[in-house]
GROMACS .gro file of C-alpha atoms in nm:
model
  243
    1MET     CA    1  -3.350  18.681   7.156
    2THR     CA    2  -3.225  18.422   6.840
    3VAL     CA    3  -3.456  18.401   6.520
    4VAL     CA    4  -3.498  18.114   6.341
    5ASP     CA    5  -3.574  18.166   5.976
    6PHE     CA    6  -3.649  17.822   5.748
    7VAL     CA    7  -3.868  17.701   5.482
    8LEU     CA    8  -4.090  17.414   5.510
    9PRO     CA    9  -4.058  17.199   5.188
   10PRO     CA   10  -4.440  17.078   5.180
   11ALA     CA   11  -4.320  16.718   5.129
   12LEU     CA   12  -4.229  16.778   5.500
   13GLU     CA   13  -4.539  16.896   5.592
   14ALA     CA   14  -4.790  16.651   5.767
   15HIS     CA   15  -5.030  16.600   5.534
   16GLU     CA   16  -5.212  16.342   5.712
   17PRO     CA   17  -5.204  16.185   6.089
   18PRO     CA   18  -4.923  15.914   6.150
   19GLU     CA   19  -5.186  15.648   6.240
   20ALA     CA   20  -5.256  15.703   5.841
   21ARG     CA   21  -4.901  15.586   5.751
   22GLY     CA   22  -4.928  15.283   6.003
   23LEU     CA   23  -4.769  15.441   6.314
   24ALA     CA   24  -4.904  15.479   6.639
   25ARG     CA   25  -4.937  15.853   6.804
   26ASP     CA   26  -4.652  15.828   6.966
   27GLY     CA   27  -4.404  15.679   6.680
   28VAL     CA   28  -4.334  16.021   6.535
   29ARG     CA   29  -3.990  16.226   6.511
   30LEU     CA   30  -3.911  16.377   6.854
   31LEU     CA   31  -3.608  16.646   6.846
   32ALA     CA   32  -3.455  16.699   7.157
   33GLY     CA   33  -3.222  16.960   7.309
   34TRP     CA   34  -2.942  17.055   7.575
   35ARG     CA   35  -2.951  17.472   7.690
   36SER     CA   36  -2.702  17.391   7.874
   37THR     CA   37  -2.456  17.208   7.619
   38GLY     CA   38  -2.631  17.316   7.309
   39GLU     CA   39  -2.658  16.959   7.194
   40VAL     CA   40  -2.945  16.822   6.961
   41ARG     CA   41  -3.042  16.437   6.925
   42HIS     CA   42  -3.265  16.309   6.726
   43HIS     CA   43  -3.558  16.032   6.863
   44ARG     CA   44  -3.838  15.867   6.854
   45PHE     CA   45  -4.115  15.998   7.125
   46THR     CA   46  -4.135  15.707   7.246
   47ASP     CA   47  -3.786  15.800   7.400
   48LEU     CA   48  -3.922  16.076   7.600
   49PRO     CA   49  -3.956  15.893   7.934
   50ALA     CA   50  -3.549  15.826   7.895
   51LEU     CA   51  -3.519  16.218   7.849
   52LEU     CA   52  -3.661  16.284   8.131
   53ARG     CA   53  -3.630  16.266   8.489
   54PRO     CA   54  -3.784  16.203   8.813
   55GLY     CA   55  -3.904  16.511   8.948
   56ASP     CA   56  -3.975  16.649   8.630
   57VAL     CA   57  -4.240  16.844   8.554
   58LEU     CA   58  -4.462  16.812   8.241
   59VAL     CA   59  -4.711  17.019   8.156
   60VAL     CA   60  -5.044  16.943   7.969
   61ASN     CA   61  -5.324  17.112   7.830
   62THR     CA   62  -5.650  16.998   7.885
   63SER     CA   63  -5.844  17.165   7.616
   64GLY     CA   64  -6.015  16.982   7.364
   65THR     CA   65  -6.107  17.062   6.977
   66LEU     CA   66  -6.431  17.162   6.908
   67PRO     CA   67  -6.554  17.163   6.541
   68ALA     CA   68  -6.516  17.481   6.471
   69ALA     CA   69  -6.573  17.514   6.120
   70VAL     CA   70  -6.958  17.586   6.031
   71PRO     CA   71  -7.062  17.611   5.657
   72VAL     CA   72  -7.243  17.940   5.531
   73ALA     CA   73  -7.617  17.877   5.471
   74ASP     CA   74  -7.582  18.120   5.153
   75GLY     CA   75  -7.465  17.882   4.878
   76ARG     CA   76  -7.154  18.059   4.855
   77GLY     CA   77  -6.884  17.810   4.948
   78LEU     CA   78  -6.832  18.035   5.273
   79VAL     CA   79  -6.725  17.849   5.588
   80VAL     CA   80  -6.683  18.018   5.921
   81HIS     CA   81  -6.444  17.970   6.176
   82PHE     CA   82  -6.520  18.012   6.532
   83SER     CA   83  -6.175  18.108   6.709
   84THR     CA   84  -6.290  18.202   7.073
   85ALA     CA   85  -6.577  18.325   7.281
   86LEU     CA   86  -6.534  18.710   7.376
   87PRO     CA   87  -6.616  18.814   7.812
   88ASP     CA   88  -6.940  19.010   7.593
   89GLY     CA   89  -7.111  18.696   7.465
   90ARG     CA   90  -6.971  18.760   7.070
   91TRP     CA   91  -6.686  18.540   6.901
   92LEU     CA   92  -6.425  18.597   6.756
   93VAL     CA   93  -6.406  18.459   6.395
   94GLU     CA   94  -6.259  18.455   6.086
   95LEU     CA   95  -6.439  18.380   5.716
   96ARG     CA   96  -6.276  18.188   5.483
   97ARG     CA   97  -6.373  18.022   5.072
   98SER     CA   98  -6.401  17.716   5.031
   99ALA     CA   99  -6.109  17.637   4.745
  100ALA     CA  100  -6.001  17.320   4.562
  101LYS     CA  101  -5.816  17.192   4.852
  102ALA     CA  102  -5.972  17.325   5.167
  103THR     CA  103  -5.984  17.694   5.204
  104VAL     CA  104  -5.868  18.051   5.130
  105PRO     CA  105  -5.909  18.387   5.334
  106TYR     CA  106  -6.246  18.575   5.219
  107PRO     CA  107  -6.089  18.914   5.251
  108ASP     CA  108  -6.432  19.115   5.063
  109ALA     CA  109  -6.625  19.087   5.428
  110ALA     CA  110  -6.789  19.441   5.568
  111ALA     CA  111  -6.872  19.570   5.876
  112GLY     CA  112  -7.256  19.522   5.952
  113GLU     CA  113  -7.291  19.201   5.665
  114ARG     CA  114  -7.526  18.903   5.812
  115PHE     CA  115  -7.494  18.542   5.735
  116PRO     CA  116  -7.678  18.298   5.750
  117LEU     CA  117  -7.583  17.960   5.888
  118PRO     CA  118  -7.740  17.604   5.937
  119GLY     CA  119  -8.013  17.566   6.175
  120GLY     CA  120  -8.195  17.899   6.075
  121GLY     CA  121  -7.916  18.151   6.237
  122HIS     CA  122  -7.666  18.411   6.187
  123LEU     CA  123  -7.332  18.601   6.179
  124THR     CA  124  -7.330  18.965   6.185
  125LEU     CA  125  -6.973  19.122   6.181
  126ASP     CA  126  -7.006  19.397   6.399
  127GLU     CA  127  -6.628  19.532   6.358
  128PRO     CA  128  -6.223  19.386   6.257
  129TYR     CA  129  -6.010  19.311   6.483
  130SER     CA  130  -5.697  19.239   6.280
  131ALA     CA  131  -5.717  19.374   5.905
  132GLY     CA  132  -5.881  19.174   5.676
  133ARG     CA  133  -5.920  18.839   5.849
  134LEU     CA  134  -6.076  18.831   6.263
  135TRP     CA  135  -6.410  18.957   6.340
  136MET     CA  136  -6.555  19.077   6.637
  137SER     CA  137  -6.931  18.906   6.517
  138THR     CA  138  -7.253  18.846   6.707
  139VAL     CA  139  -7.412  18.505   6.681
  140ASP     CA  140  -7.832  18.466   6.670
  141PRO     CA  141  -7.925  18.255   6.856
  142PRO     CA  142  -7.577  18.275   7.068
  143ASP     CA  143  -7.535  17.888   7.130
  144VAL     CA  144  -7.240  17.841   6.962
  145PRO     CA  145  -7.127  17.514   7.094
  146ALA     CA  146  -7.481  17.321   7.023
  147LEU     CA  147  -7.414  17.474   6.664
  148LEU     CA  148  -7.059  17.323   6.638
  149ASP     CA  149  -7.190  16.984   6.772
  150TRP     CA  150  -7.501  16.991   6.513
  151TYR     CA  151  -7.309  17.149   6.228
  152GLY     CA  152  -6.907  17.196   6.247
  153ARG     CA  153  -6.632  17.018   6.154
  154PRO     CA  154  -6.306  17.047   6.254
  155ILE     CA  155  -6.031  17.354   6.090
  156ARG     CA  156  -5.906  17.156   5.815
  157TYR     CA  157  -5.608  17.381   5.607
  158GLY     CA  158  -5.485  17.322   5.232
  159TYR     CA  159  -5.180  17.093   5.276
  160VAL     CA  160  -5.403  16.844   5.409
  161PRO     CA  161  -5.611  16.696   5.120
  162ARG     CA  162  -5.884  16.508   5.354
  163SER     CA  163  -6.101  16.579   5.634
  164TRP     CA  164  -6.016  16.370   5.915
  165PRO     CA  165  -6.285  16.236   6.205
  166LEU     CA  166  -6.274  16.525   6.483
  167PRO     CA  167  -6.118  16.249   6.745
  168TYR     CA  168  -5.826  16.289   6.523
  169TYR     CA  169  -5.761  16.590   6.621
  170GLN     CA  170  -5.798  16.516   7.017
  171THR     CA  171  -5.520  16.504   7.209
  172VAL     CA  172  -5.518  16.215   7.508
  173PHE     CA  173  -5.560  16.478   7.804
  174ALA     CA  174  -5.852  16.657   7.613
  175THR     CA  175  -6.183  16.676   7.897
  176VAL     CA  176  -6.294  17.036   7.846
  177PRO     CA  177  -6.383  17.130   7.495
  178GLY     CA  178  -6.237  17.516   7.370
  179SER     CA  179  -5.997  17.525   7.123
  180ALA     CA  180  -6.075  17.575   6.762
  181GLU     CA  181  -5.770  17.393   6.664
  182MET     CA  182  -5.619  17.148   6.780
  183PRO     CA  183  -5.349  17.215   7.096
  184SER     CA  184  -5.114  16.981   6.865
  185ALA     CA  185  -4.759  16.955   7.099
  186ALA     CA  186  -4.985  16.696   7.325
  187ARG     CA  187  -5.106  16.510   7.036
  188PRO     CA  188  -4.827  16.278   6.994
  189PHE     CA  189  -4.858  16.151   7.392
  190THR     CA  190  -5.070  15.795   7.404
  191GLU     CA  191  -5.252  15.617   7.764
  192ARG     CA  192  -4.931  15.432   7.757
  193LEU     CA  193  -4.664  15.647   7.751
  194VAL     CA  194  -4.844  15.922   7.970
  195THR     CA  195  -4.803  15.538   8.222
  196ARG     CA  196  -4.386  15.491   8.186
  197LEU     CA  197  -4.383  15.880   8.276
  198VAL     CA  198  -4.602  15.826   8.582
  199SER     CA  199  -4.413  15.538   8.673
  200THR     CA  200  -4.057  15.692   8.569
  201GLY     CA  201  -4.120  15.953   8.863
  202VAL     CA  202  -4.245  16.261   8.624
  203LEU     CA  203  -4.520  16.478   8.757
  204VAL     CA  204  -4.825  16.532   8.502
  205VAL     CA  205  -5.018  16.866   8.571
  206PRO     CA  206  -5.331  17.046   8.376
  207VAL     CA  207  -5.336  17.316   8.294
  208LEU     CA  208  -5.630  17.459   8.037
  209LEU     CA  209  -5.551  17.698   7.751
  210HIS     CA  210  -5.826  17.664   7.476
  211THR     CA  211  -5.610  17.864   7.143
  212GLY     CA  212  -5.763  18.019   6.845
  213VAL     CA  213  -5.738  17.982   6.499
  214ALA     CA  214  -5.326  17.969   6.340
  215SER     CA  215  -5.142  18.155   6.157
  216PRO     CA  216  -5.189  18.533   6.248
  217GLU     CA  217  -5.042  18.727   5.953
  218ALA     CA  218  -4.783  18.974   5.970
  219HIS     CA  219  -4.812  19.279   6.215
  220GLU     CA  220  -5.159  19.150   6.320
  221ARG     CA  221  -5.202  19.217   6.650
  222PRO     CA  222  -5.238  18.894   6.930
  223TYR     CA  223  -5.623  18.755   6.947
  224PRO     CA  224  -5.712  18.662   7.319
  225GLU     CA  225  -5.742  18.319   7.431
  226ARG     CA  226  -5.876  18.208   7.796
  227PHE     CA  227  -5.668  17.993   7.999
  228SER     CA  228  -5.699  17.866   8.328
  229VAL     CA  229  -5.410  17.746   8.601
  230SER     CA  230  -5.528  17.564   8.927
  231ALA     CA  231  -5.346  17.693   9.271
  232THR     CA  232  -5.233  17.307   9.238
  233SER     CA  233  -5.056  17.325   8.892
  234ALA     CA  234  -4.925  17.631   8.996
  235ARG     CA  235  -4.772  17.496   9.278
  236VAL     CA  236  -4.585  17.219   9.147
  237VAL     CA  237  -4.465  17.422   8.872
  238THR     CA  238  -4.299  17.701   9.133
  239GLN     CA  239  -4.188  17.403   9.349
  240ALA     CA  240  -3.974  17.237   9.023
  241ARG     CA  241  -3.825  17.585   8.904
  242ARG     CA  242  -3.715  17.654   9.277
  243GLY     CA  243  -3.535  17.254   9.274
   0.00000   0.00000   0.00000
């Protein structure tokens, strides 16, 4: 296993979508590497159709981004990030506190604590999932999708200085809402670029992976994420690998 340790200078963080700088989504940079030779080349994302071959398989995620950040209605400036729907109807959540730029972790919550939500609902912290960050929780009433539709907004962290509407956090492949944060690997794709890929013989196959909140802390156990792979997608990928 190769471990890469690096520091990302703040000036190079993604402070805003490329559209804010007059670029199209697919006008961003692309770093391409060849495992066979170790070669690395710098490109634009619009070069992708020329880098792939007819018959190559591109696997894309059809998960859509939820407006997963909901303010706590008690005046303390707390925000709930809804991460993952659990099989028993509860939710894995992260509590954060509003700060100067966006939000920061809120480590002072306790099991059994009850937080009022907009619209008259409540969130109860049942038990910690990871120390000081993620909680298994019960929402009453349990219709979280409706709560997010009415009162939620996209999750935003401190390196993004302003809020952006939800469409900026959706990919061109998004069809099934369910991700707490944007499945951002697909953000540079545009309909025109996908058309170019398909017309050159690249196969585009969908899978579904609903991503949870990002940036797990050191030594934090992984959290569950829901996924679905159709028999057709699995067959195409398997045949491509064999070929």
